[in-house]
mmCIF file of C-alpha atoms and ligand atoms in Angstrom:
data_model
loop_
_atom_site.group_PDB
_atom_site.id
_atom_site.type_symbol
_atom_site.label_atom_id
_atom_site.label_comp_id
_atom_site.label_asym_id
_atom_site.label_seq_id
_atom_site.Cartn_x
_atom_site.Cartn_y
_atom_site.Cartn_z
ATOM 1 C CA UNK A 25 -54.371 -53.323 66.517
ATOM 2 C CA UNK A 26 -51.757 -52.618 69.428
ATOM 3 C CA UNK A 27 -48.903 -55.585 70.108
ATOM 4 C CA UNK A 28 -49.899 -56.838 73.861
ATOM 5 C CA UNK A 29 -46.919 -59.265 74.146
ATOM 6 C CA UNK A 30 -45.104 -61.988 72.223
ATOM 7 C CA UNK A 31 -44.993 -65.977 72.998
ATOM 8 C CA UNK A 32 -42.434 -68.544 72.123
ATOM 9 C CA UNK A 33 -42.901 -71.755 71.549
ATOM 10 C CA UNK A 34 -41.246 -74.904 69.978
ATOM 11 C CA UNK A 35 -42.568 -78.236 67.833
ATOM 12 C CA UNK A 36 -40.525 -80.938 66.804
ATOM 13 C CA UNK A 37 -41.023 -82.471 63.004
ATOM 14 C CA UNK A 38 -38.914 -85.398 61.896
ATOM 15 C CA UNK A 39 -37.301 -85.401 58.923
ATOM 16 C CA UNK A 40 -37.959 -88.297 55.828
ATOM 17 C CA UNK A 41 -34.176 -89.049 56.331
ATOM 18 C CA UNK A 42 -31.214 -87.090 57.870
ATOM 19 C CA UNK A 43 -29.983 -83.893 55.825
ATOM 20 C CA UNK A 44 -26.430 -84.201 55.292
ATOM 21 C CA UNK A 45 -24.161 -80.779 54.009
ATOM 22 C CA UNK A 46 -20.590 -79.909 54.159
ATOM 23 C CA UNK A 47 -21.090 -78.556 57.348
ATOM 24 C CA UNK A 48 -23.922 -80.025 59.456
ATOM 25 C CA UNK A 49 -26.707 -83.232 59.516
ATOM 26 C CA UNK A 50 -30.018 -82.481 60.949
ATOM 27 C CA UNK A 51 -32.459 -85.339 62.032
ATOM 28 C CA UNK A 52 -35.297 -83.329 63.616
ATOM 29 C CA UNK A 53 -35.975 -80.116 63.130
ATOM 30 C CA UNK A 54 -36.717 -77.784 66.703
ATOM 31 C CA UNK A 55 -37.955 -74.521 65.356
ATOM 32 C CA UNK A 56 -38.896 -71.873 67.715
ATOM 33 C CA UNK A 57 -42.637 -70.765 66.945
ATOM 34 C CA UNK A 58 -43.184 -67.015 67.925
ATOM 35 C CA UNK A 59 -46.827 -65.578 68.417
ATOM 36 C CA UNK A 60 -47.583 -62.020 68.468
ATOM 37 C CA UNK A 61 -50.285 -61.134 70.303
ATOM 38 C CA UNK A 62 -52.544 -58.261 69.856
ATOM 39 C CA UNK A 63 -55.447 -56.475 71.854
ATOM 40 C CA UNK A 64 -57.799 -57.179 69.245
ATOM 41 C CA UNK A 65 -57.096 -60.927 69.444
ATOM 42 C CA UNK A 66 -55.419 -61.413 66.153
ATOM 43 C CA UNK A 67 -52.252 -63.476 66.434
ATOM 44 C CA UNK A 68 -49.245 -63.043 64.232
ATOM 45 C CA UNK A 69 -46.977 -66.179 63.927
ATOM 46 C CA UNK A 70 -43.496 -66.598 63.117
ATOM 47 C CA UNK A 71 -41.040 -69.390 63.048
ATOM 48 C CA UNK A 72 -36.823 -69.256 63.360
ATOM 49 C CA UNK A 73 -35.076 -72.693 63.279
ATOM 50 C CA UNK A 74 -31.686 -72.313 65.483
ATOM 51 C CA UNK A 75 -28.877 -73.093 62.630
ATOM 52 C CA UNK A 76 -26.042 -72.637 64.900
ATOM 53 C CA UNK A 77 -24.160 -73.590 61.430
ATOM 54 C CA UNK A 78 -25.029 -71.058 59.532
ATOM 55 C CA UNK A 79 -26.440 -67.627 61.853
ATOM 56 C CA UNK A 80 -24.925 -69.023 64.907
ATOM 57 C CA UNK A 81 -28.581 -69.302 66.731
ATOM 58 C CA UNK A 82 -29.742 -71.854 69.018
ATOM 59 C CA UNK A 83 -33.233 -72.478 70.445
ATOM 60 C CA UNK A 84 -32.176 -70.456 73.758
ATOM 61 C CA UNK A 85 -30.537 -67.362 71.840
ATOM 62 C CA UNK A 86 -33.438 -67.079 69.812
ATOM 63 C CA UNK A 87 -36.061 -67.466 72.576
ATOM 64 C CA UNK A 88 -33.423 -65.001 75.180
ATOM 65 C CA UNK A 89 -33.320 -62.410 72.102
ATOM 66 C CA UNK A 90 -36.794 -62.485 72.127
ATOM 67 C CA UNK A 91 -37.695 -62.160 75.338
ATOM 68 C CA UNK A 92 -34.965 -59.600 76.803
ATOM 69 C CA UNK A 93 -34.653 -57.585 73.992
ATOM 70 C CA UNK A 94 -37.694 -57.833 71.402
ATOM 71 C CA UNK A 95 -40.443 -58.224 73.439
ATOM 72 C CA UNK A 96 -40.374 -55.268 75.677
ATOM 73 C CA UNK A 97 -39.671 -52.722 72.868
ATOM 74 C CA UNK A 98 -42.657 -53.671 70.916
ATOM 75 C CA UNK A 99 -45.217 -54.034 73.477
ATOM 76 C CA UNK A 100 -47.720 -51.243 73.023
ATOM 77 C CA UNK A 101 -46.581 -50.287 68.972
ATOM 78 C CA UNK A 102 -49.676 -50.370 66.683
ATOM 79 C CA UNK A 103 -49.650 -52.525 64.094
ATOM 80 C CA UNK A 104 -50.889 -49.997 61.461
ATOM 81 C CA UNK A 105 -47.170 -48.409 61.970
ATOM 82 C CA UNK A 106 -45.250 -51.255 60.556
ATOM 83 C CA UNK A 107 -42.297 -48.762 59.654
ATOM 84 C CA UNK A 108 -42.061 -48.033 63.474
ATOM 85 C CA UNK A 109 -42.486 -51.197 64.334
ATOM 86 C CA UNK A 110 -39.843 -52.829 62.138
ATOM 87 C CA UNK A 111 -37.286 -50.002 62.588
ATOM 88 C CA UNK A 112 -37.500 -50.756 66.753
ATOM 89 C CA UNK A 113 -36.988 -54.292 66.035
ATOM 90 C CA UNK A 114 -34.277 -53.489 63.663
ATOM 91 C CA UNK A 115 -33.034 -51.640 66.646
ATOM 92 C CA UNK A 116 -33.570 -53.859 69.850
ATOM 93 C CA UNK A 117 -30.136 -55.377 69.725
ATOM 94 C CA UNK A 118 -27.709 -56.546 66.859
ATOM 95 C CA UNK A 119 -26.924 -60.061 65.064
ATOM 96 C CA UNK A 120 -29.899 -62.128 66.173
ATOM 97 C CA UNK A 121 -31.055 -62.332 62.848
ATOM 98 C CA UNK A 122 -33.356 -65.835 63.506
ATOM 99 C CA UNK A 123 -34.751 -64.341 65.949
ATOM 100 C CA UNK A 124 -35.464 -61.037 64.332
ATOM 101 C CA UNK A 125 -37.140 -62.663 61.290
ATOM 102 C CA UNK A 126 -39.478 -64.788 63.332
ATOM 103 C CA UNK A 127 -40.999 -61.358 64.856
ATOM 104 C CA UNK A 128 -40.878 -59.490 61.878
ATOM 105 C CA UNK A 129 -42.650 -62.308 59.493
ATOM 106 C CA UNK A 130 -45.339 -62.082 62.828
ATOM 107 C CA UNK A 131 -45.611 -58.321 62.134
ATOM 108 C CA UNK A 132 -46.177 -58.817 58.810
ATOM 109 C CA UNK A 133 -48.600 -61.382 59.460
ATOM 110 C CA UNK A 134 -50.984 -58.901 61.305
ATOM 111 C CA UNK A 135 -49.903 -56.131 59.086
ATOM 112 C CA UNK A 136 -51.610 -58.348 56.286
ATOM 113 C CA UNK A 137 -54.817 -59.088 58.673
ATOM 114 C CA UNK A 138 -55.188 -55.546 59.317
ATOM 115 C CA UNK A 139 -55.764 -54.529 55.842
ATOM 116 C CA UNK A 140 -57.590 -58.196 55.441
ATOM 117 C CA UNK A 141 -54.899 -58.561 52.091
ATOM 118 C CA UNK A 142 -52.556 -61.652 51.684
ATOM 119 C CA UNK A 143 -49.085 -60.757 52.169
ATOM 120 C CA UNK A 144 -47.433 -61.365 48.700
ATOM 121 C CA UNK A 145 -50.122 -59.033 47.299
ATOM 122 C CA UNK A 146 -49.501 -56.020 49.727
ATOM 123 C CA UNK A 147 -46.075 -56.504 49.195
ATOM 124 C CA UNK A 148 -45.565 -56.643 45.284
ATOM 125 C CA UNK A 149 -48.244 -59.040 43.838
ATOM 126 C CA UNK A 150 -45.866 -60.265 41.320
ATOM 127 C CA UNK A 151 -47.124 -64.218 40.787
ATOM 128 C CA UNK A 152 -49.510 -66.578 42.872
ATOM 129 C CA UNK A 153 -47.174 -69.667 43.004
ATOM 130 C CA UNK A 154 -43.344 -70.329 42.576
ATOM 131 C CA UNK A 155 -41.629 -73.389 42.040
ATOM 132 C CA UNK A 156 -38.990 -74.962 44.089
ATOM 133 C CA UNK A 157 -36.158 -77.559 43.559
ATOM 134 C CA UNK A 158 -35.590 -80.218 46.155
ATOM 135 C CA UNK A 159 -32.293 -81.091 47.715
ATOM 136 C CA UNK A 160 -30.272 -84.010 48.229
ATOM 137 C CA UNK A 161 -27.831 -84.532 50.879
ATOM 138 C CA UNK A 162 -24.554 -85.811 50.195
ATOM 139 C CA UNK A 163 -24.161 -89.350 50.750
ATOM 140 C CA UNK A 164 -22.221 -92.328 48.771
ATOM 141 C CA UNK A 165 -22.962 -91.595 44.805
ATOM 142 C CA UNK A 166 -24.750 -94.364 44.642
ATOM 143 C CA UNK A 167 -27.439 -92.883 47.357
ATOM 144 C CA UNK A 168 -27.085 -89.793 45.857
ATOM 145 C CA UNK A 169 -28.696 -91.376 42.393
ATOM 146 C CA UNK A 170 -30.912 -93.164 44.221
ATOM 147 C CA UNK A 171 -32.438 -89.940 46.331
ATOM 148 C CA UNK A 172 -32.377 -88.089 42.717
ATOM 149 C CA UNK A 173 -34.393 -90.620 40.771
ATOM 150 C CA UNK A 174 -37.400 -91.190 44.342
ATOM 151 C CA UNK A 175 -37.464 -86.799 43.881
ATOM 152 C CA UNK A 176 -38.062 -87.052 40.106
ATOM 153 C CA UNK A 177 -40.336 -89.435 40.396
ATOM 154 C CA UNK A 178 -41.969 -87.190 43.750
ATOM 155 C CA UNK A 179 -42.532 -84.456 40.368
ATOM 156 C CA UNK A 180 -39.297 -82.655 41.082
ATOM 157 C CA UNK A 181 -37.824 -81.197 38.384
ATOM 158 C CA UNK A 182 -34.806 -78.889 39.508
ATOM 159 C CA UNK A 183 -32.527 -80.859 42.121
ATOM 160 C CA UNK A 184 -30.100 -78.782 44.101
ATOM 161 C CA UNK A 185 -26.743 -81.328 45.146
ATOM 162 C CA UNK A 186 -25.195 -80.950 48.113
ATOM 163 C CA UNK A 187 -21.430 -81.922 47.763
ATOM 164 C CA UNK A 188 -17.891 -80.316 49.241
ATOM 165 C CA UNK A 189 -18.101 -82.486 51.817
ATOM 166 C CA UNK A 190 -15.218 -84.595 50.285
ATOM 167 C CA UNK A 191 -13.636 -82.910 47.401
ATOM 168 C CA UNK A 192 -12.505 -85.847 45.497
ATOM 169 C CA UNK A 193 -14.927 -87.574 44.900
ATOM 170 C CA UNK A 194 -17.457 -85.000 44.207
ATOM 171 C CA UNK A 195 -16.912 -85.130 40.637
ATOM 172 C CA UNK A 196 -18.198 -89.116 40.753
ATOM 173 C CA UNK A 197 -21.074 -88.041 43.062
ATOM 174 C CA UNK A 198 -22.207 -85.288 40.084
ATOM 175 C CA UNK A 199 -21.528 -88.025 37.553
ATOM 176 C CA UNK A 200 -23.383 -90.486 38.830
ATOM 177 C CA UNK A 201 -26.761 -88.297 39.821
ATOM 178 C CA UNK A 202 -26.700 -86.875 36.091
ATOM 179 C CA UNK A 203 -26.675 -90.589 34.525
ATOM 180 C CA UNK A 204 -29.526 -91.424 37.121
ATOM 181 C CA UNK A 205 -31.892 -88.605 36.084
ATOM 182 C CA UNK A 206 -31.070 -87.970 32.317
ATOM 183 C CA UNK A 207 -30.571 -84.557 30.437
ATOM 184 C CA UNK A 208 -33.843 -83.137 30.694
ATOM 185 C CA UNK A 209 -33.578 -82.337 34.937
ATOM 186 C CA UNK A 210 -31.831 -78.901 35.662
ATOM 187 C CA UNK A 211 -29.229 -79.600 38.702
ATOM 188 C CA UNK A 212 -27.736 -77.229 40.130
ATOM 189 C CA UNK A 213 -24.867 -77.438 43.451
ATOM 190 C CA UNK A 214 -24.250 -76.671 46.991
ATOM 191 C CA UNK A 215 -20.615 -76.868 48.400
ATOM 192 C CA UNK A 216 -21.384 -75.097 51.426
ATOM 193 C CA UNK A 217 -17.889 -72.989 51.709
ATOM 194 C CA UNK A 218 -16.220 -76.746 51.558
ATOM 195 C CA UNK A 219 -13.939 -75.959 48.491
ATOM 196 C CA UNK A 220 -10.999 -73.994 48.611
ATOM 197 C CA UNK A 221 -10.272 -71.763 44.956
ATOM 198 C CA UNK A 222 -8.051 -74.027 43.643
ATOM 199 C CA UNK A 223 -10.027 -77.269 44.185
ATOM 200 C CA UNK A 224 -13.296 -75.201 42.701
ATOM 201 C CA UNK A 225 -12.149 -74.024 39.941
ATOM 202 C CA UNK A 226 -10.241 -77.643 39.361
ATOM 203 C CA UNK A 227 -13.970 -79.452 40.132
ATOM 204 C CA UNK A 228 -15.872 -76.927 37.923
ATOM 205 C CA UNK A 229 -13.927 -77.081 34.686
ATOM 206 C CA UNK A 230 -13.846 -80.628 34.812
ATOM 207 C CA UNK A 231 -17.455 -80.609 35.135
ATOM 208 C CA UNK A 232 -17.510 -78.486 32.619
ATOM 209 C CA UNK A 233 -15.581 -80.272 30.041
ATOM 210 C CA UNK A 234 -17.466 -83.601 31.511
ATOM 211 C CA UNK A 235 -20.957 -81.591 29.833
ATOM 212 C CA UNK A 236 -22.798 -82.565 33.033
ATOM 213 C CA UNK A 237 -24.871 -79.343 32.583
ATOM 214 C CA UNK A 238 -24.860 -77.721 35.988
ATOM 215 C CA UNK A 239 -27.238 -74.749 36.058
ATOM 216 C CA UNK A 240 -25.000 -73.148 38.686
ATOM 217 C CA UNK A 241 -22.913 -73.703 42.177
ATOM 218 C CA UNK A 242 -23.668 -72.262 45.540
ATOM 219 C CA UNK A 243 -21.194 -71.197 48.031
ATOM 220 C CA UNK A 244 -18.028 -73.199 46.601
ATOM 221 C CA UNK A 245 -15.853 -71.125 49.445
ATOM 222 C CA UNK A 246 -15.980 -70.039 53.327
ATOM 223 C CA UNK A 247 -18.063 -67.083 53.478
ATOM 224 C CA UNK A 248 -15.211 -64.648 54.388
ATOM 225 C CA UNK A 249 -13.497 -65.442 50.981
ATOM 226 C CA UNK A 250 -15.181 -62.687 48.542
ATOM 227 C CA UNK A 251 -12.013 -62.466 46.530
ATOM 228 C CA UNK A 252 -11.555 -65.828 45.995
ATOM 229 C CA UNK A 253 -15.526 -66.329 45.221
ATOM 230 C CA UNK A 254 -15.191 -63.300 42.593
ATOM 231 C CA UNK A 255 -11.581 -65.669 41.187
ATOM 232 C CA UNK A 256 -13.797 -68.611 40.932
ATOM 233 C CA UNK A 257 -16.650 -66.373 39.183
ATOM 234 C CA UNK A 258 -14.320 -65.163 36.680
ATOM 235 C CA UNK A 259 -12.413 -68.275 36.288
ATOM 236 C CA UNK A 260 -15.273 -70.770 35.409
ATOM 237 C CA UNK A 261 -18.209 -70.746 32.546
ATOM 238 C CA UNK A 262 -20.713 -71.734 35.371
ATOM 239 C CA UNK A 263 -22.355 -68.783 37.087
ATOM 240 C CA UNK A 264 -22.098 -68.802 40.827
ATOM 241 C CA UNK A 265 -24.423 -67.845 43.761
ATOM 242 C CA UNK A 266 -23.955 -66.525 46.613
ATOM 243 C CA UNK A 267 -25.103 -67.979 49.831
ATOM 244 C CA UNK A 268 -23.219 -67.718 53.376
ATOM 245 C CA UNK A 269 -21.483 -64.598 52.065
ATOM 246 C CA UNK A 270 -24.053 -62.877 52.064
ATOM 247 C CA UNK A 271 -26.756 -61.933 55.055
ATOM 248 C CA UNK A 272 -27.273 -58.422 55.295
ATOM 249 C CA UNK A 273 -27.905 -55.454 53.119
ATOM 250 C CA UNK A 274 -24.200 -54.495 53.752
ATOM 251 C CA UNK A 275 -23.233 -57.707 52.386
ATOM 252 C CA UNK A 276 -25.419 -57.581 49.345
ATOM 253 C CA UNK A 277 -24.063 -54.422 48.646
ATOM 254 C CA UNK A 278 -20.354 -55.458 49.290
ATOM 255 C CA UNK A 279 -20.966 -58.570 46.866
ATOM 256 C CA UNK A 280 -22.456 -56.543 44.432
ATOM 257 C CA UNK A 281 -20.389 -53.490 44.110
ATOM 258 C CA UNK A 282 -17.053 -56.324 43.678
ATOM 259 C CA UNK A 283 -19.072 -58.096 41.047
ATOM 260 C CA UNK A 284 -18.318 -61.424 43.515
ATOM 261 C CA UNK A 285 -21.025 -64.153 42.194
ATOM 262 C CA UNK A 286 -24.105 -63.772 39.706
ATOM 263 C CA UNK A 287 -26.946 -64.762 42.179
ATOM 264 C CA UNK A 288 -27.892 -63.981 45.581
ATOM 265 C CA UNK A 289 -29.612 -66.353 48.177
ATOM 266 C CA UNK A 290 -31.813 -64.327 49.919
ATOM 267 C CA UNK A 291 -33.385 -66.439 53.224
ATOM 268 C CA UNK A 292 -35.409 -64.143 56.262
ATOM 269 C CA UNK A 293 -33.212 -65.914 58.744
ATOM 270 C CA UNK A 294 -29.606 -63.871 57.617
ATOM 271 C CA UNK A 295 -31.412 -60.847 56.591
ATOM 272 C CA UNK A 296 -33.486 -60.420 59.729
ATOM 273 C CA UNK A 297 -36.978 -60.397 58.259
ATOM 274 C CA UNK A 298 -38.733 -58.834 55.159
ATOM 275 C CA UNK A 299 -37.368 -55.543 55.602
ATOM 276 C CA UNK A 300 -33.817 -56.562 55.238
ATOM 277 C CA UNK A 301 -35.010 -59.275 52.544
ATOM 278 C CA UNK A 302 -36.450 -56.276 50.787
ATOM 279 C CA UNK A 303 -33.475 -54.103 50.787
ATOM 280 C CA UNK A 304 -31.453 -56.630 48.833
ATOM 281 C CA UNK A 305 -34.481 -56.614 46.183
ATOM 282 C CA UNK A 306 -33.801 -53.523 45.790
ATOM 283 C CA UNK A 307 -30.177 -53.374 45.738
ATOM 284 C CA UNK A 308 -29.946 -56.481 43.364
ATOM 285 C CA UNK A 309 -32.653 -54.878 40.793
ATOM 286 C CA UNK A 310 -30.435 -51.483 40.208
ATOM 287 C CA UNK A 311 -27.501 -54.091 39.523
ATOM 288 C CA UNK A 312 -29.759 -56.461 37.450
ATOM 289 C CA UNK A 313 -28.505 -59.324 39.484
ATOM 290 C CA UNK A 314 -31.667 -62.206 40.216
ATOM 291 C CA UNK A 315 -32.026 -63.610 43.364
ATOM 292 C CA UNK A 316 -33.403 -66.891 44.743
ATOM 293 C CA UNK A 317 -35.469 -67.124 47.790
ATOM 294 C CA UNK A 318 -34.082 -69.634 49.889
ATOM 295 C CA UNK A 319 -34.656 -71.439 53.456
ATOM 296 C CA UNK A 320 -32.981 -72.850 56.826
ATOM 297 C CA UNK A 321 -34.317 -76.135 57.553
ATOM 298 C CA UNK A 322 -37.489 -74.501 58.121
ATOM 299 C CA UNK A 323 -40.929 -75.846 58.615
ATOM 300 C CA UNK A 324 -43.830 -74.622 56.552
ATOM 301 C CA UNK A 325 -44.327 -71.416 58.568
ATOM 302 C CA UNK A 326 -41.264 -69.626 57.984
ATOM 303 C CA UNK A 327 -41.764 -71.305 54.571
ATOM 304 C CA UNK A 328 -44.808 -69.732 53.390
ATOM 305 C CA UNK A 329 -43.182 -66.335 54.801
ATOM 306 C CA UNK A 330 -40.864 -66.576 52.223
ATOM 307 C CA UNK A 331 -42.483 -67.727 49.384
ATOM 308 C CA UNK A 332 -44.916 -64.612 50.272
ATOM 309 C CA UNK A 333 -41.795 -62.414 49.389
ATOM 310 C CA UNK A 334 -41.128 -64.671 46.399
ATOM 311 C CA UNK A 335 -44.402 -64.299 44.495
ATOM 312 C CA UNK A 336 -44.179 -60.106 45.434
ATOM 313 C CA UNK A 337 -40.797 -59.728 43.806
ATOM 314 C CA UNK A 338 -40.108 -60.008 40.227
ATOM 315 C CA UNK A 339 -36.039 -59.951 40.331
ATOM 316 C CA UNK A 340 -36.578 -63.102 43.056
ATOM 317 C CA UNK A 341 -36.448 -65.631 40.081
ATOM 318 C CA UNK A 342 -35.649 -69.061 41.724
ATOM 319 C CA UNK A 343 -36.828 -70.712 44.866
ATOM 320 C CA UNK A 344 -34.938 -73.220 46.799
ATOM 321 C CA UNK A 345 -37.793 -73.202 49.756
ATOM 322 C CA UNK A 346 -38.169 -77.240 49.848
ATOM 323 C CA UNK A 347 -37.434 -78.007 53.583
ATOM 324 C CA UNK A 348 -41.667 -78.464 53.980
ATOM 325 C CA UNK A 349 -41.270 -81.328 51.288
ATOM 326 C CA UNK A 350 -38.134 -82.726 53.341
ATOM 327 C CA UNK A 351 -40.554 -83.535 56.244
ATOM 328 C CA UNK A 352 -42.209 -86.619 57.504
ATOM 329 C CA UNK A 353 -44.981 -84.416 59.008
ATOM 330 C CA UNK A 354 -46.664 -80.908 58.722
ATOM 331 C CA UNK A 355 -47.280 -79.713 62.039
ATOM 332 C CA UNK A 356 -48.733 -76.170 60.241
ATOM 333 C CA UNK A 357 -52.133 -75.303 59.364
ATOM 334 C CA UNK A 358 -52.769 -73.303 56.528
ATOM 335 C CA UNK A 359 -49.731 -71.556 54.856
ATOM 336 C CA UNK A 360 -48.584 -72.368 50.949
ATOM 337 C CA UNK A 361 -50.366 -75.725 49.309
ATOM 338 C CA UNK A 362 -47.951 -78.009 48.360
ATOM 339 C CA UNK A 363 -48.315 -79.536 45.076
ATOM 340 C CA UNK A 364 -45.440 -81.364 43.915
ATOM 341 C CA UNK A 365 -42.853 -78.603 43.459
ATOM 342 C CA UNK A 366 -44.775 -75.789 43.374
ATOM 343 C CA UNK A 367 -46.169 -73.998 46.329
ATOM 344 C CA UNK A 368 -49.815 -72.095 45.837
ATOM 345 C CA UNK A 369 -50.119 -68.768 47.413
ATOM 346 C CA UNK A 370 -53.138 -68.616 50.434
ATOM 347 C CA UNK A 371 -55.661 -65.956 49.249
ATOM 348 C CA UNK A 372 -56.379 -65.537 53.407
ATOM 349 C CA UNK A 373 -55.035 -61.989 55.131
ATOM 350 C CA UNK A 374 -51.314 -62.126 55.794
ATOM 351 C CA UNK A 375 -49.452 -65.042 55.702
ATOM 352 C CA UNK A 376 -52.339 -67.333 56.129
ATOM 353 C CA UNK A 377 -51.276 -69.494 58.673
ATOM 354 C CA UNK A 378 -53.999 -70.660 61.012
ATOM 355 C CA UNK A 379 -52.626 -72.308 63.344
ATOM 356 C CA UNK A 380 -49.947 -74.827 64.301
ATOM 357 C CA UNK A 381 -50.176 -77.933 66.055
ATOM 358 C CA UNK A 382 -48.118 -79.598 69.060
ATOM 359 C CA UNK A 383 -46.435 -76.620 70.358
ATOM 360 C CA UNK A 384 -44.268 -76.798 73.613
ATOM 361 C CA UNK A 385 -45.004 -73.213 74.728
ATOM 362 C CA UNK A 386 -42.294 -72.057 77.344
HETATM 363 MG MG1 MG B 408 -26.788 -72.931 50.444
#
C-alpha cells in the first residue's frame, strides 16, 4: 500500500447553539477533511478544524501546509513503514500541528486497514468505549443552568463549565449551575487562560469553602504562565489540568518535570498526530500523571481518531471529546456510535470511517 497523493477538502456542520469560551464563539464549524490516497485504492481520512485561537491554524494554513509541504514528501512512502512515514511528516516543516494531525490520523487510518485491525486495538487495546462530559459555554448564569439541566437530561453526567470570561461573576455562574443539577453530577471548569493568579486562587478557595464540589479546573492562566499555573496548583485543594500550556512532547515534559498542574489535556491537533499524542503517554505514565483526551471543535472524524487513542491507553483516564454531541448534524459515516455520553469503539480496520458526506473538495 504506497501513498499516491493526498486531497483536501472542507464540510460545514452547524452547531445546536453558538460555543462561547474566554477566548472565542464558534457558530459553524469548517473543518478541513484530508484523504490519503493509496495505489491500492484504500483511502485514509483525516480531519483538522482551523482554531486560529488556540494552534493559530486557519482553513488556508492547514490546506497550504498540506499541499506545499506534506504532500510531496509522502508521495511514494509505503504504508507498511508507518515509522518512516510519520518521522517525514514530523519532518516536512514545523508548527502546523492541525495540519499534521489530519495526515497522520489518515496514516493511521490505512496503517489499521493494512493489517485489517481497528486502530485502538493495534495501538494498546485498553477498553472498547470511553465516556465523555459535555460542555457548556459561558453565558448569563441563568443560561448556564438552563444548558446544564437540557445535558443532564440528554444522559450527561460529567459537565465541563466554561467560565473566565468575566471574573466576577464566575463564582454566581458556578453557583447557580450546581443548584440546577444537584450533588450527584461531577462538574468540572474551563477558564481558558482568562484568570490571572491572584483572581484564581481568590475564585477557587471561595469555591472551595462554597462546597460546590468541582472535580477540577482547566487552564485558569495564559499558557506562557507555568509558574504561576504551578502557584495556583500548590495554592488551592482543587487539582488543576493543563490545557493550552501544553502541545508538544517538550511541553509535557517541561510541565511535568516543574510539577505545574496534575492533568494533562492531550488533543491530536497541538501534538501533531498520534505519534506526538503517544509520546506524552509515555512521558505522563513514568510520572504517574493521568491524562484526558480532549478535542478542538472537531467533527466526528477527528473525534473517533481520538477516542481510538483513548480506549488504547490506560493512563488516558478522562475524555472531554463531546464536540460530535455539540452538533446539529453528522456529516460522517461510520466512526464512534454515539450513545448518550459514551462513544462505542468501530470493530472495522482503522479508524472506521467510511465515508463523509457534503465535502467541498478544492
Ligand atoms: Mg480547554
Amino acid at each position: 500500500m504506497i501513498i499516491t497523493g493526498i486531497r483536501t477538502g472542507r464540510v460545514s456542520i452547524p452547531l445546536r447553539k453558538p460555543f462561547k469560551t474566554a477566548l472565542r464563539t464558534v457558530e459553524v464549524l469548517e473543518p478541513v477533511i484530508v484523504a490519503v490516497d493509496t495505489d491500492t485504492g484504500d483511502v485514509g481520512w483525516g480531519e483538522a478544524p482551523p482554531t486560529g485561537a488556540i494552534t493559530g491554524d486557519s482553513q488556508g494554513s492547514i490546506r497550504g501546509a498540506i499541499r506545499e509541504f506534506i504532500a510531496p514528501v509522502l508521495k511514494g512512502k509505503r504504508i507498511d513503514g508507518l515509522e518512516d512515514v510519520l518521522t517525514a511528516l514530523d519532518r516536512s516543516c514545523v508548527k502546523n500541528t492541525s495540519a499534521k494531525a489530519a495526515v497522520d490520523m489518515a496514516v493511521h487510518d490505512l496503517f489499521g486497514k493494512r493489517y485489517g485491525i481497528p486502530l485502538f486495538r493495534l495501538l494498546g487495546g485498553y477498553r472498547d468505549r470511553v465516556e465523555t462530559d459535555l460542555t457548556i459555554s459561558v453565558n448569563s448564569p441563568e443560561e448556564m443552568a438552563r444548558d446544564c439541566r437540557e445535558a443532564v437530561e440528554r444522559g450527561f453526567r460529567i459537565l465541563k463549565i466554561k467560565i473566565g470570561k468575566e471574573p466576577a461573576s464566575d463564582i454566581q455562574r458556578i453557583r447557580s449551575v450546581r443548584a440546577a443539577v444537584g450533588p450527584d453530577i461531577v462538574i468540572r471548569l474551563d477558564a481558558n487562560q482568562g484568570w490571572n493568579e491572584r483572581e484564581a486562587i481568590r475564585i477557587m478557595r471561595e469555591i472551595e469553602s462554597a462546597g460546590l464540589g468541582i472535580e477540577l479546573l482547566e487552564q485558569p492562566l495564559p499558557a506562557h504562565d507555568l509558574e504561576g499555573l504551578a502557584a495556583v496548583k500548590n495554592a488551592v485543594a482543587t487539582p488543576i489540568l493543563a490545557d493550552e500550556a501544553v502541545f508538544s512532547p517538550l511541553d509535557a515534559e517541561t510541565l511535568l518535570a516543574r510539577r505545574a498542574a496534575d492533568f494533562l489535556n492531550i488533543k491530536l491537533m497541538k501534538t501533531g498526530g498520534m505519534r506526538g499524542a503517544q509520546q506524552i503517554c509515555a512521558m505522563a505514565e513514568l510520572h504517574g500523571v493521568e491524562c484526558f483526551m480532549g478535542c478542538m471543535m472537531e467533527s466526528k472524524l477527528a473525534v473517533t481518531a481520538a477516542a481510538h487513542l483513548a480506549c488504547a491507553r490506560r493512563i488516558i483516564t478522562r475524555c472531554d471529546l463531546d464536540s460530535p454531541s455539540l452538533c446539529a448534524s453528522d456529516p460522517i459515516r461510520g466512526g464512534v456510535v454515539l450513545d448518550g455520553p459514551h462513544l462505542i469503539m468501530p470493530e472495522a480496520p482503522g479508524l472506521g470511517i467510511e465515508d463523509v458526506d457534503g465535502i467541498t473538495w478544492d
